[in-house]
PDB file of C-alpha atoms and ligand atoms in Angstrom:
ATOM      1  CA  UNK A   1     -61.962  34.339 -35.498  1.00 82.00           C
ATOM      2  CA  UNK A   2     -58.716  35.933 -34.435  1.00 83.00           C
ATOM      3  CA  UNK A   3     -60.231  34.854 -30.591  1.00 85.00           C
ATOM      4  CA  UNK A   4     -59.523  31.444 -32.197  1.00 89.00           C
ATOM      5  CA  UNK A   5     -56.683  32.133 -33.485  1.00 90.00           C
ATOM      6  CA  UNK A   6     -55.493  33.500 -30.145  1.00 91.00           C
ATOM      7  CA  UNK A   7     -56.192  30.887 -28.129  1.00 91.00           C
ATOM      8  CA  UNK A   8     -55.175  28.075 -30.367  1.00 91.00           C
ATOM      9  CA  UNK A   9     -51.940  29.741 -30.249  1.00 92.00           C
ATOM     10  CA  UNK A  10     -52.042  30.247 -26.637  1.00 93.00           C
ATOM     11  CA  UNK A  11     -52.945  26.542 -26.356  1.00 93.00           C
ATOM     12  CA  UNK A  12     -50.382  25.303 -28.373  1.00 93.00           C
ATOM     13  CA  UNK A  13     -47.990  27.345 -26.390  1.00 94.00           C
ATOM     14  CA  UNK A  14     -48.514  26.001 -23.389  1.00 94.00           C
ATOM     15  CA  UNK A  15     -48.782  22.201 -24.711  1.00 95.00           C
ATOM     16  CA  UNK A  16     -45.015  23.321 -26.224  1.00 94.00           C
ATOM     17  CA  UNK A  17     -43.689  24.675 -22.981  1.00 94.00           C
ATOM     18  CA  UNK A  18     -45.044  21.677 -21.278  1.00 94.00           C
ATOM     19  CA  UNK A  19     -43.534  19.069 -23.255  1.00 94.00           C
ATOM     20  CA  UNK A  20     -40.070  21.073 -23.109  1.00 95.00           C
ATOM     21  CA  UNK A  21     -40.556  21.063 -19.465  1.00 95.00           C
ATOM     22  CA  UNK A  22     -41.407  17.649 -19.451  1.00 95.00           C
ATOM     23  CA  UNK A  23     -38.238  16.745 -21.854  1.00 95.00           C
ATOM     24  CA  UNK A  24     -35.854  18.434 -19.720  1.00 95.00           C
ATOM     25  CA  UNK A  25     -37.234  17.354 -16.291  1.00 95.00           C
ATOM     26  CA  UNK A  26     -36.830  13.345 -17.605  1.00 95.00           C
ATOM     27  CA  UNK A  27     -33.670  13.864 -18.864  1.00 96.00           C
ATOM     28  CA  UNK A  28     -32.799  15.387 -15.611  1.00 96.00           C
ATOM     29  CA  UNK A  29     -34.474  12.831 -13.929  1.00 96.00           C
ATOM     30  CA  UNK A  30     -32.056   9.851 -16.389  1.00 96.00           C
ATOM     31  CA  UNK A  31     -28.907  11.745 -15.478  1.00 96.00           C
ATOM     32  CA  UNK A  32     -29.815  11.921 -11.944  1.00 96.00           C
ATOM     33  CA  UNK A  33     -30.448   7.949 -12.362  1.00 96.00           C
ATOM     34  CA  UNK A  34     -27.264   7.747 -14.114  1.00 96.00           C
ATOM     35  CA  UNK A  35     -24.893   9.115 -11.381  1.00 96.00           C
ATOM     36  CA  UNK A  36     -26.438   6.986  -8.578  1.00 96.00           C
ATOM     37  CA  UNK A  37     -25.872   4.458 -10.676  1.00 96.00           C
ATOM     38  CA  UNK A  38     -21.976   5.600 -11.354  1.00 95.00           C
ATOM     39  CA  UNK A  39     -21.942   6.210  -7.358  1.00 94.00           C
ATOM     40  CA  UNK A  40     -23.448   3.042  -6.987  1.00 95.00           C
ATOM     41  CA  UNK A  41     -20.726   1.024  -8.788  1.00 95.00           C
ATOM     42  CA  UNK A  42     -18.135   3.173  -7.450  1.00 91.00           C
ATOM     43  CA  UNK A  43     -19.138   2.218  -3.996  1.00 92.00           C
ATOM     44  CA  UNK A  44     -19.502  -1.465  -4.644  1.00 93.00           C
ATOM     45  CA  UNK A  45     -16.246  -1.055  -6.754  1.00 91.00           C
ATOM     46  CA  UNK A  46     -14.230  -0.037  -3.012  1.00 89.00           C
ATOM     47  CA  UNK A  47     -15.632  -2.110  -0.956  1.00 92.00           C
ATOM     48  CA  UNK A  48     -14.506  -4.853  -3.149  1.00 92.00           C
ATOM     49  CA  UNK A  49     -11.522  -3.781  -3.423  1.00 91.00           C
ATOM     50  CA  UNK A  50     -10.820  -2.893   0.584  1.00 90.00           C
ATOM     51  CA  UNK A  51     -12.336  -6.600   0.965  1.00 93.00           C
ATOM     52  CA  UNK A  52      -9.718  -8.155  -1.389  1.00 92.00           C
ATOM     53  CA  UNK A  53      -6.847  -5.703   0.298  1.00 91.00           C
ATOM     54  CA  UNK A  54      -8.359  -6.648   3.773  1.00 91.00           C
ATOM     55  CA  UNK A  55      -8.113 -10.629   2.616  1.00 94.00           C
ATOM     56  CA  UNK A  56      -4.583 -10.035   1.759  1.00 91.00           C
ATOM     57  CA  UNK A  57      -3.845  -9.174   4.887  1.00 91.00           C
ATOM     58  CA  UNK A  58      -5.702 -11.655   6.574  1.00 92.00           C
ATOM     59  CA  UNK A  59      -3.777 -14.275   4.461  1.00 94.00           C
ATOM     60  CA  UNK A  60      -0.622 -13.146   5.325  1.00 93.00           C
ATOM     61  CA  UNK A  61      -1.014 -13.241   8.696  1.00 91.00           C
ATOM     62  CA  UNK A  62      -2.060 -16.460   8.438  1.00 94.00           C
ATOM     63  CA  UNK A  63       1.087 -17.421   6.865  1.00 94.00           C
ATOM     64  CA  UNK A  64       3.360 -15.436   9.541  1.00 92.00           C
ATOM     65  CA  UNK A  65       1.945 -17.613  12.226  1.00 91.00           C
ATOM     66  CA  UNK A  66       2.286 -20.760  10.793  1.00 92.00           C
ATOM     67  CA  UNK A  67       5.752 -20.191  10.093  1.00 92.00           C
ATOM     68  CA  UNK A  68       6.839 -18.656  13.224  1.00 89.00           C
ATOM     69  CA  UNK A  69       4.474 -21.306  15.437  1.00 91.00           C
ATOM     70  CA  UNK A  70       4.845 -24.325  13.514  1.00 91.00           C
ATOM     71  CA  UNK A  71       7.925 -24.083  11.024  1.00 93.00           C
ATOM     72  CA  UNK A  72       9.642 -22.317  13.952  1.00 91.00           C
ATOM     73  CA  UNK A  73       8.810 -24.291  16.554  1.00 92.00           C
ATOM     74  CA  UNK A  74      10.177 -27.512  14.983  1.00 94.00           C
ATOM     75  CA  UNK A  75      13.142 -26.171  13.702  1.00 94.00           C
ATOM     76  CA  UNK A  76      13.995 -25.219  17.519  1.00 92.00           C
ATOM     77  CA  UNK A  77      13.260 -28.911  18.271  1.00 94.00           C
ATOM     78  CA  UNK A  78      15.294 -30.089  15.090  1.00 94.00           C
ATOM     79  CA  UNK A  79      17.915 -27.431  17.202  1.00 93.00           C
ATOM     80  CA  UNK A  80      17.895 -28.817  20.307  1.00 93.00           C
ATOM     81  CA  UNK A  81      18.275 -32.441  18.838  1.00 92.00           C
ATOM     82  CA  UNK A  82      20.940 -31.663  16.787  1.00 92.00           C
ATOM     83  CA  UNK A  83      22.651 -30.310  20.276  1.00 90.00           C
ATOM     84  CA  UNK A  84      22.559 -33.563  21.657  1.00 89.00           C
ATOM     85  CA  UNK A  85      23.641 -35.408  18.483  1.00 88.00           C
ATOM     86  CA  UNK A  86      26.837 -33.198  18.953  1.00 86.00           C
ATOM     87  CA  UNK A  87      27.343 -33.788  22.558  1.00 86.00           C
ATOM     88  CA  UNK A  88      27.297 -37.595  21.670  1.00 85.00           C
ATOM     89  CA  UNK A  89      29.721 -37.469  18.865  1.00 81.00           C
ATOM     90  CA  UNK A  90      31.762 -34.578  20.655  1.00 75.00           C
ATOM     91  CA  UNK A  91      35.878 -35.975  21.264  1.00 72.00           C
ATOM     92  CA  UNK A  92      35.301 -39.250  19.596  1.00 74.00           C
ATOM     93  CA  UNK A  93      34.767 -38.282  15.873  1.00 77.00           C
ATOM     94  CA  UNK A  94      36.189 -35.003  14.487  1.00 76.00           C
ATOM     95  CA  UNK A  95      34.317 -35.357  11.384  1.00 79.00           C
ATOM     96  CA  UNK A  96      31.281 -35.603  12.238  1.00 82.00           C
ATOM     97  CA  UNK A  97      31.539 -32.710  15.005  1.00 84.00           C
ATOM     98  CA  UNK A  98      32.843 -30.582  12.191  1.00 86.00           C
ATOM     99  CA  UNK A  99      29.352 -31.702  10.032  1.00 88.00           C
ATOM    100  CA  UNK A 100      27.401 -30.970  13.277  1.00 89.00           C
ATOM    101  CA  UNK A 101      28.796 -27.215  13.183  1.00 90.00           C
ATOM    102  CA  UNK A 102      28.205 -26.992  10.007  1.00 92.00           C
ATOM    103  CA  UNK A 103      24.767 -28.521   9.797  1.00 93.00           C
ATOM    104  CA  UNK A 104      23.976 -25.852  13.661  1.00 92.00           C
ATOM    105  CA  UNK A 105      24.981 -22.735  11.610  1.00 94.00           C
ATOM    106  CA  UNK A 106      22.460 -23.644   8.422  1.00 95.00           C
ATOM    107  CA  UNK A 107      19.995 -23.983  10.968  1.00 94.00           C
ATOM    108  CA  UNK A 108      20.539 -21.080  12.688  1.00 94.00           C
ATOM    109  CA  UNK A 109      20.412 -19.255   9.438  1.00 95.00           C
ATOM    110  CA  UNK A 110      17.081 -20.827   8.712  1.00 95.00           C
ATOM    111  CA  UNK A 111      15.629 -20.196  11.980  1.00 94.00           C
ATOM    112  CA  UNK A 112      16.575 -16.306  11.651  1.00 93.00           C
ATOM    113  CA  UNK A 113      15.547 -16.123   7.970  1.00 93.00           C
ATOM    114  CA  UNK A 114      11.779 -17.638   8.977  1.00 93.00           C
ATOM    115  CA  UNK A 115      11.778 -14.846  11.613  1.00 91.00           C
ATOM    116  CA  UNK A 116      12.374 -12.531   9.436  1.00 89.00           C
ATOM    117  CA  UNK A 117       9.920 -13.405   6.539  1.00 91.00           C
ATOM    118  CA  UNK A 118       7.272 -14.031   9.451  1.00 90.00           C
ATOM    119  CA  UNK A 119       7.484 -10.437  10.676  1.00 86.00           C
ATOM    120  CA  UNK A 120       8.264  -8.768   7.175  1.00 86.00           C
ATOM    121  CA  UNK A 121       4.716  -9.996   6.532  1.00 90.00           C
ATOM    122  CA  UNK A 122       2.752  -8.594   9.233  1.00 88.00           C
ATOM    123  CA  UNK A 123       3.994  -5.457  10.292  1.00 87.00           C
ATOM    124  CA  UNK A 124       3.843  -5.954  13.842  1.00 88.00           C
ATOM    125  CA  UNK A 125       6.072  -2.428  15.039  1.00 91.00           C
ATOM    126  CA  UNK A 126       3.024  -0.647  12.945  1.00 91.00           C
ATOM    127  CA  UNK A 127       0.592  -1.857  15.217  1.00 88.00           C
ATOM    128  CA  UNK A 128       2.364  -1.691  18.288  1.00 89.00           C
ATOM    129  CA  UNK A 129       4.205   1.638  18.245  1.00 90.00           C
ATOM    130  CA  UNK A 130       2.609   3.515  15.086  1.00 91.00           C
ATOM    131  CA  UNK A 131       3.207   4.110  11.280  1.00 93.00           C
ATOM    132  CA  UNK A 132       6.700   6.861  12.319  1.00 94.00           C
ATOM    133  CA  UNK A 133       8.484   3.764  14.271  1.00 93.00           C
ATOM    134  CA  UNK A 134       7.231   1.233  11.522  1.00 94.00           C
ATOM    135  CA  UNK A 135       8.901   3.600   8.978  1.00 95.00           C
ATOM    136  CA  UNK A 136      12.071   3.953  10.614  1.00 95.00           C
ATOM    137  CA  UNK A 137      11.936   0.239  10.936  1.00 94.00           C
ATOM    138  CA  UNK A 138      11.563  -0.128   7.346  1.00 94.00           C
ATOM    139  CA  UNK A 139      14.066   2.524   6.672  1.00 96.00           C
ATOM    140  CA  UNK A 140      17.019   0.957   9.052  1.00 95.00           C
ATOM    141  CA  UNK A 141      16.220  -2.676   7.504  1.00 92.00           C
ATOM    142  CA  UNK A 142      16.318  -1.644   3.464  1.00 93.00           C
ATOM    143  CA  UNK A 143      19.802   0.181   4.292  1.00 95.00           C
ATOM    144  CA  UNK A 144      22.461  -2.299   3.232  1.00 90.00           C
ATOM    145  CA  UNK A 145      25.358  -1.777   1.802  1.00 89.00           C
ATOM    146  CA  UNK A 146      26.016   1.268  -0.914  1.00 89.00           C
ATOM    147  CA  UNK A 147      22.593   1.962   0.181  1.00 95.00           C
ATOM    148  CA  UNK A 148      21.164   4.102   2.650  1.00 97.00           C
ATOM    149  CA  UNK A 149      17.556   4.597   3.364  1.00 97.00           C
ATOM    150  CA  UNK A 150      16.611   7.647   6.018  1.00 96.00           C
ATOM    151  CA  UNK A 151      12.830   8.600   6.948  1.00 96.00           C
ATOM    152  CA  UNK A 152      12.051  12.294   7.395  1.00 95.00           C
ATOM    153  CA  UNK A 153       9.112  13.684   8.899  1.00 91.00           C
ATOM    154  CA  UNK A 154       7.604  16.227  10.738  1.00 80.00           C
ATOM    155  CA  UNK A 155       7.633  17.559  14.056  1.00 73.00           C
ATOM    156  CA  UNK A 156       4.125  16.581  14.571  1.00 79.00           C
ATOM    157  CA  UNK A 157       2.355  13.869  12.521  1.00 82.00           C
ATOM    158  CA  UNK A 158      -1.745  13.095  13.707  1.00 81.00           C
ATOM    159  CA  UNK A 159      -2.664   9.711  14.627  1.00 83.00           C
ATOM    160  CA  UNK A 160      -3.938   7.917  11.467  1.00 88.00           C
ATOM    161  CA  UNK A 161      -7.278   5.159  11.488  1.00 90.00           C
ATOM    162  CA  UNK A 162      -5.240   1.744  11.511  1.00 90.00           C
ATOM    163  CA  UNK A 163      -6.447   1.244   7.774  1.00 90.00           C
ATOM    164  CA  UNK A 164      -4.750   4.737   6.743  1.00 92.00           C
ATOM    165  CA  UNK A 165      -1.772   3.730   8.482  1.00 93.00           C
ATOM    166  CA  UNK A 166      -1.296  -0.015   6.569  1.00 93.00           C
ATOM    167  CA  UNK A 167      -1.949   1.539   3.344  1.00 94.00           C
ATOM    168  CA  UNK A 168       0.751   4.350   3.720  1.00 96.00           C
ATOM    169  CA  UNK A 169       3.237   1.487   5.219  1.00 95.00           C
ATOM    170  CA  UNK A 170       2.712  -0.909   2.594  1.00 95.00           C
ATOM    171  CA  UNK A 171       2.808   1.837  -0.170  1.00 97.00           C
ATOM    172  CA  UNK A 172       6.239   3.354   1.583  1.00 97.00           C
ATOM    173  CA  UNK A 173       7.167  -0.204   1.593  1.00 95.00           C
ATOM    174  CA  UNK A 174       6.775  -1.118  -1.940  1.00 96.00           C
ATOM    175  CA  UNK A 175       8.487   2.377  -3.172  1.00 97.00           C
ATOM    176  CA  UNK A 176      11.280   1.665  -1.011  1.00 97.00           C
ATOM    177  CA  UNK A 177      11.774  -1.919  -2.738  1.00 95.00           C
ATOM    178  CA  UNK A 178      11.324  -0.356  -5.855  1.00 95.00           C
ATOM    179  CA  UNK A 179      13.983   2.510  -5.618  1.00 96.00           C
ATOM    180  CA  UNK A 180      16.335  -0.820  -4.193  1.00 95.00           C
ATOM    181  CA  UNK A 181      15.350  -2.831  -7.193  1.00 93.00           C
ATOM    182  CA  UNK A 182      15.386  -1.126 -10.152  1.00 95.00           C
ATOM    183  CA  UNK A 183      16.681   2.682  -9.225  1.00 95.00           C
ATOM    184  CA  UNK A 184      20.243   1.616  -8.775  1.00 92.00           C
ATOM    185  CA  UNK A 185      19.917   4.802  -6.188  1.00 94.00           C
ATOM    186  CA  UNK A 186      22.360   5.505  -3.805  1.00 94.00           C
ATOM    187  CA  UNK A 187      20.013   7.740  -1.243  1.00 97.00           C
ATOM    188  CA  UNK A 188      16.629   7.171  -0.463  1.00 97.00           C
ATOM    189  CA  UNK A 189      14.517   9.243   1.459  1.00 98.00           C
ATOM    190  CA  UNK A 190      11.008   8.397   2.747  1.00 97.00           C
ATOM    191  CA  UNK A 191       9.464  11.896   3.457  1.00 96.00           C
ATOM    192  CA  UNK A 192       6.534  11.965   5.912  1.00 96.00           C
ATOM    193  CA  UNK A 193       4.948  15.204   6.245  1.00 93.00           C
ATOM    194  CA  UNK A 194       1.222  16.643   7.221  1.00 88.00           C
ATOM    195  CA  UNK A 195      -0.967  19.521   5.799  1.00 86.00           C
ATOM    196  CA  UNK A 196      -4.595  20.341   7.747  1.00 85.00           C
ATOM    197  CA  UNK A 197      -6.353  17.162   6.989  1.00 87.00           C
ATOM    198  CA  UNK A 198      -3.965  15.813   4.732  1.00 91.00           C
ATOM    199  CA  UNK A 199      -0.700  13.614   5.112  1.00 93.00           C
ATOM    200  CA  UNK A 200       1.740  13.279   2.465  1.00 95.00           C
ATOM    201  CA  UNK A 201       3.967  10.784   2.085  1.00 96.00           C
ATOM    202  CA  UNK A 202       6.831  10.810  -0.568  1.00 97.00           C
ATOM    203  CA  UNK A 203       9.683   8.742  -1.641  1.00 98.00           C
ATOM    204  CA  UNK A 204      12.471   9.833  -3.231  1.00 98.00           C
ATOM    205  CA  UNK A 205      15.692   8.187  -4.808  1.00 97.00           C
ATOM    206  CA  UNK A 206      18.600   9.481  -6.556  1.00 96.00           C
ATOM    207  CA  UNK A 207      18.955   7.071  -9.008  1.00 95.00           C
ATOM    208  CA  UNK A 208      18.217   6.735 -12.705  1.00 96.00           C
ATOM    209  CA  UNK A 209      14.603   6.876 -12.690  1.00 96.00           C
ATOM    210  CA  UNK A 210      12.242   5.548 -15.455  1.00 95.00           C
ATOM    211  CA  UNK A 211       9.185   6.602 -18.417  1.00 95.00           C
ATOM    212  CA  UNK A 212       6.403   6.257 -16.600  1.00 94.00           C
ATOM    213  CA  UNK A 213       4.046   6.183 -20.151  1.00 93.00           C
ATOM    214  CA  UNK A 214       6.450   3.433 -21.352  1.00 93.00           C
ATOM    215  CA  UNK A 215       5.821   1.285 -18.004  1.00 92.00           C
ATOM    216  CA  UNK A 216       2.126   1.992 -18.016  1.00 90.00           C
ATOM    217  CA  UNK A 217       1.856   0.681 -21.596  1.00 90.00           C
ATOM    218  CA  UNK A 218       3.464  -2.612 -21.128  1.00 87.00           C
ATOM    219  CA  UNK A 219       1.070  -5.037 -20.446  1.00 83.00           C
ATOM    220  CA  UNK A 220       3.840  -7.769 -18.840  1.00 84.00           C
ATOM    221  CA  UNK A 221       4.535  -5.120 -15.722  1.00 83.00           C
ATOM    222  CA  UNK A 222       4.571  -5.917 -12.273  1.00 86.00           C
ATOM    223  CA  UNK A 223       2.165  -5.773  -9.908  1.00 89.00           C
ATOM    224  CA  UNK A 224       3.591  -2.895  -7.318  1.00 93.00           C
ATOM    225  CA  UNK A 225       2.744   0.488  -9.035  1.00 94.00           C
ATOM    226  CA  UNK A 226      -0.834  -0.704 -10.238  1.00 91.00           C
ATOM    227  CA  UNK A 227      -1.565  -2.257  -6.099  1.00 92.00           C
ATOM    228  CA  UNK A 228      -0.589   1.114  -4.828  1.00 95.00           C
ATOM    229  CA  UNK A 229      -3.456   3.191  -6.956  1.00 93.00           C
ATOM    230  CA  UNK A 230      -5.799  -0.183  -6.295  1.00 91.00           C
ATOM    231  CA  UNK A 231      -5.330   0.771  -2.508  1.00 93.00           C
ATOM    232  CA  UNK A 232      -5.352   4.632  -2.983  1.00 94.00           C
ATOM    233  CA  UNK A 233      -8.654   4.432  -4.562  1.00 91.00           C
ATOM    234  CA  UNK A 234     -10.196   2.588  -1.564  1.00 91.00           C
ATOM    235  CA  UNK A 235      -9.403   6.013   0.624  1.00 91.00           C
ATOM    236  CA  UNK A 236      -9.474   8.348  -1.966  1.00 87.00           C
ATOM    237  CA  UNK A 237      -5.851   8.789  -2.072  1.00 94.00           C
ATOM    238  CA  UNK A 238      -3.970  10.201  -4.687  1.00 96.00           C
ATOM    239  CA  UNK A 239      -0.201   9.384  -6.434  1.00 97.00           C
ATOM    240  CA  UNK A 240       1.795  11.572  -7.896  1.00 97.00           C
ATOM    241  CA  UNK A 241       4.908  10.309 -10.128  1.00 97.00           C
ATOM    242  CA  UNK A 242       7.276  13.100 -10.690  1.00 97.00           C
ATOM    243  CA  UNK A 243       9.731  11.093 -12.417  1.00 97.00           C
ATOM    244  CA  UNK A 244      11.932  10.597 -15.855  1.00 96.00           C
ATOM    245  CA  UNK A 245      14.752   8.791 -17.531  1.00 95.00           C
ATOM    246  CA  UNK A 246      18.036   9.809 -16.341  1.00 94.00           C
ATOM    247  CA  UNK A 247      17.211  11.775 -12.729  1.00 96.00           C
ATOM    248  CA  UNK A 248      15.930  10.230  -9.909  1.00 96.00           C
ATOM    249  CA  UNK A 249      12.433   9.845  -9.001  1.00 97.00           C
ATOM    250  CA  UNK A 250       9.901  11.597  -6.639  1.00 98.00           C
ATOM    251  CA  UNK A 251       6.498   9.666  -5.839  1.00 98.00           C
ATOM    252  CA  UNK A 252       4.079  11.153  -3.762  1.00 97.00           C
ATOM    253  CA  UNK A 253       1.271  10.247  -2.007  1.00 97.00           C
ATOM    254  CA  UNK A 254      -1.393  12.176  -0.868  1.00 96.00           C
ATOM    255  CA  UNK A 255      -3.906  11.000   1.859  1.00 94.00           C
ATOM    256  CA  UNK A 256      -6.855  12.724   3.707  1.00 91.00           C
ATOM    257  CA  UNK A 257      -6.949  12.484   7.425  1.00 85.00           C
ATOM    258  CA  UNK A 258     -10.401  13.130   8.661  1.00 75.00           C
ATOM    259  CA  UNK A 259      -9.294  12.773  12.396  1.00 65.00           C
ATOM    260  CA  UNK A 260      -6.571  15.612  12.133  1.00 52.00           C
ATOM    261  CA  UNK A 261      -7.324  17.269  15.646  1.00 49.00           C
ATOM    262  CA  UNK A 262      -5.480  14.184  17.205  1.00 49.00           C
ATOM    263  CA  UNK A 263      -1.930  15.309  17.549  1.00 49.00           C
ATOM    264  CA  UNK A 264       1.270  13.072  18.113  1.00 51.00           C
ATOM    265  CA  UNK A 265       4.803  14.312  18.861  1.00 42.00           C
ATOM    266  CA  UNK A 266       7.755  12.686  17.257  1.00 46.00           C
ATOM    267  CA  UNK A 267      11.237  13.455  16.356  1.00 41.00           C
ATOM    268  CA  UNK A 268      12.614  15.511  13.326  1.00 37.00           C
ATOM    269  CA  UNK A 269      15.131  13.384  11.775  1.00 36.00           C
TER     270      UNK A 269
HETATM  271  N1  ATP B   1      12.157   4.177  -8.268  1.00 88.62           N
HETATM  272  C1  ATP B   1      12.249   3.601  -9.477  1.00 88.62           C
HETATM  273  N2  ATP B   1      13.344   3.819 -10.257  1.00 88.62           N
HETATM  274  C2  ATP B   1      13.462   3.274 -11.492  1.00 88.62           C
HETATM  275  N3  ATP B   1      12.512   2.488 -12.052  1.00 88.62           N
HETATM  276  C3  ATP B   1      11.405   2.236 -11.334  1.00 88.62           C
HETATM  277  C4  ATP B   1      11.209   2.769 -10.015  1.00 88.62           C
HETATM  278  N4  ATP B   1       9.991   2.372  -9.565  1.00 88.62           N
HETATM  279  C5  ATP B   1       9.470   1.605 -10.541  1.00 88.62           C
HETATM  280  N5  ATP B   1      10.300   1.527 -11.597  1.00 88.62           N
HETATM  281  C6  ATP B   1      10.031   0.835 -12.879  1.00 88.62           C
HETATM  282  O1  ATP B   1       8.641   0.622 -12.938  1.00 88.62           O
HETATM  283  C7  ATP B   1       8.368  -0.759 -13.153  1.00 88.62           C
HETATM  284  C8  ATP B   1       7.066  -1.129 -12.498  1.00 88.62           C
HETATM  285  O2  ATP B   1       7.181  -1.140 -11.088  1.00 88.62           O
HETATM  286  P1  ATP B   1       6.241  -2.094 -10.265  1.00 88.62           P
HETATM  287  O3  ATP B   1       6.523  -1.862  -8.835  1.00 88.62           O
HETATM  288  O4  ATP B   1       4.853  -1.874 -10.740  1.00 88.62           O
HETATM  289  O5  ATP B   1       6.675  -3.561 -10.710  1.00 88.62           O
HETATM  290  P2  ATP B   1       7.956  -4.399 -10.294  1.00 88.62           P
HETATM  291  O6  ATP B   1       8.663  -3.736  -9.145  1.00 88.62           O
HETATM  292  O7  ATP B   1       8.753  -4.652 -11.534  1.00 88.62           O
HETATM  293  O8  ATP B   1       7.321  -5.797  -9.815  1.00 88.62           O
HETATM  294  P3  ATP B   1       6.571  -6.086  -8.428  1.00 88.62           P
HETATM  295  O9  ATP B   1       6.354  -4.770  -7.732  1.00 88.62           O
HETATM  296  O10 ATP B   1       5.308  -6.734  -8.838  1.00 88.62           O
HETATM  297  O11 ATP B   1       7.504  -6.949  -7.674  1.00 88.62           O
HETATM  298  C9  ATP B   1       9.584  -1.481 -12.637  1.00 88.62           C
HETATM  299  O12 ATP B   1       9.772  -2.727 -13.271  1.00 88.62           O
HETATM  300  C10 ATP B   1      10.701  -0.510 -12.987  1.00 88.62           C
HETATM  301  O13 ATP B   1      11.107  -0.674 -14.322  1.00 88.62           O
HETATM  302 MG1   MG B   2       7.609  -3.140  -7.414  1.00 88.62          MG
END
């Protein structure tokens, strides 16, 4: 009898221990299914979004050379035409030289001003000389005025995958506008630095700064704070907002570099 008893518990035992074991191995096996499916998402979550960003780009390259070949090219013509108007009404009628002049120097404003948009919208230095001239280029071109706009960086700064380079240029970009726009600051400083593997990128104003919860929460805000974390989470970046009401602001950036053996000299400033 207690043979029985022994073995039924035995039995039962084992029949316990295996449907623990079989318990905890499925709901391993569900959270295991669960994270792929997370990773999964996540994946098809970047790539969407580095196709959208990639679009964007595409797009507005696009519009740069239409301007600058076919807006451009026929206000030269409209230039040239108006050159010859003026030689033919040059001497005999004052008043209509005078509107010539006039009419040459709205053209030549509107000539320069498509030039300008066309190139603000592809960052052609970037691709030609690399993200440290491109910076300087946008820090030179947002100076105006009561403000002034410097880059910093260091002595030696690695050579960046082109995608790594547009995303810090159009982040440093948009930070810049924003310290213009609504910082009232006086001094800007774009701050380009590298750590092993890492490149930081930080811009910093001296103006009144702002409540970061209180912008988050309204729904009406623009677009430029929320497209800079859209493109950071395509490359795993990160953004850090050191800022308040009443001091000026810090925002930093942090990118990995997974090609950091590639060194570059450039200039302190
Ligand atoms: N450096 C800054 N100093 C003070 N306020 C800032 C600064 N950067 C951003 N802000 C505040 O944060 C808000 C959100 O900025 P964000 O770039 O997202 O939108 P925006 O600049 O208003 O519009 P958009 O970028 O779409 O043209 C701004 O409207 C402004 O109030
Ligand atoms: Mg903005």
């Amino acid at each position: 009898m207690k043979l029985y008893i022994a073995v039924g518990t035995a039995v039962l035992l084992v029949m316990a221990i295996f449907i623990i074991v079989f318990v905890a191995y499925y709901q391993q096996k569900q959270i295991r299914q669960q994270l792929a499916l997370k990773e999964l998402q996540e994946k098809y979550r970047k790539e969407l979004m580095a196709a959208t960003l990639q679009a964007q780009e595409h797009e507005r390259r696009r519009i740069a050379q239409d301007l600058h070949d076919e807006i451009g090219t026929m206000l030269s013509v409209t230039k040239l035409s108006l050159n010859q108007l003026g030689r033919t009404v040059e001497h005999n009628d004052p008043g209509s030289t005078m509107l010539v002049q006039k009419t040459r120097s709205l053209l030549d404003e509107t000539i320069s001003n498509v030039r300008r948009i066309s190139r603000d919208l592809v960052p052609t230095t970037l691709e030609r000389f690399g993200l440290v001239s491109a910076l300087e280029e946008l820090a030179e071109k947002a100076s105006h005025g009561e403000v002034h706009v410097e880059l910093s960086c260091s002595e030696k700064i690695p050579v960046l995958a082109p995608h790594l380079n547009l995303t810090l240029y159009r982040i440093a970009q948009e930070l810049t506008n924003n310290a213009i726009k609504h910082a009232n600051a006086s001094n800007i400083v774009i701050d380009l630095h590298c750590r092993p593997g890492e490149v930081l990128l930080s811009v910093v104003d001296d103006g009144h700064g702002f409540d970061l919860d209180e912008i988050l929460k309204d729904k009406r805000r623009g677009l430029g704070l929320r497209n800079i974390e859209s493109r950071l989470s395509v490359i795993d970046g990160h953004v850090t907002f050191d800022v308040a009401r009443g001091r000026g602001s810090r925002i930093i950036i942090q990118v990995k570099n997974p090609r950091p053996e590639v060194q570059v000299e450039v200039e302190t400033v």
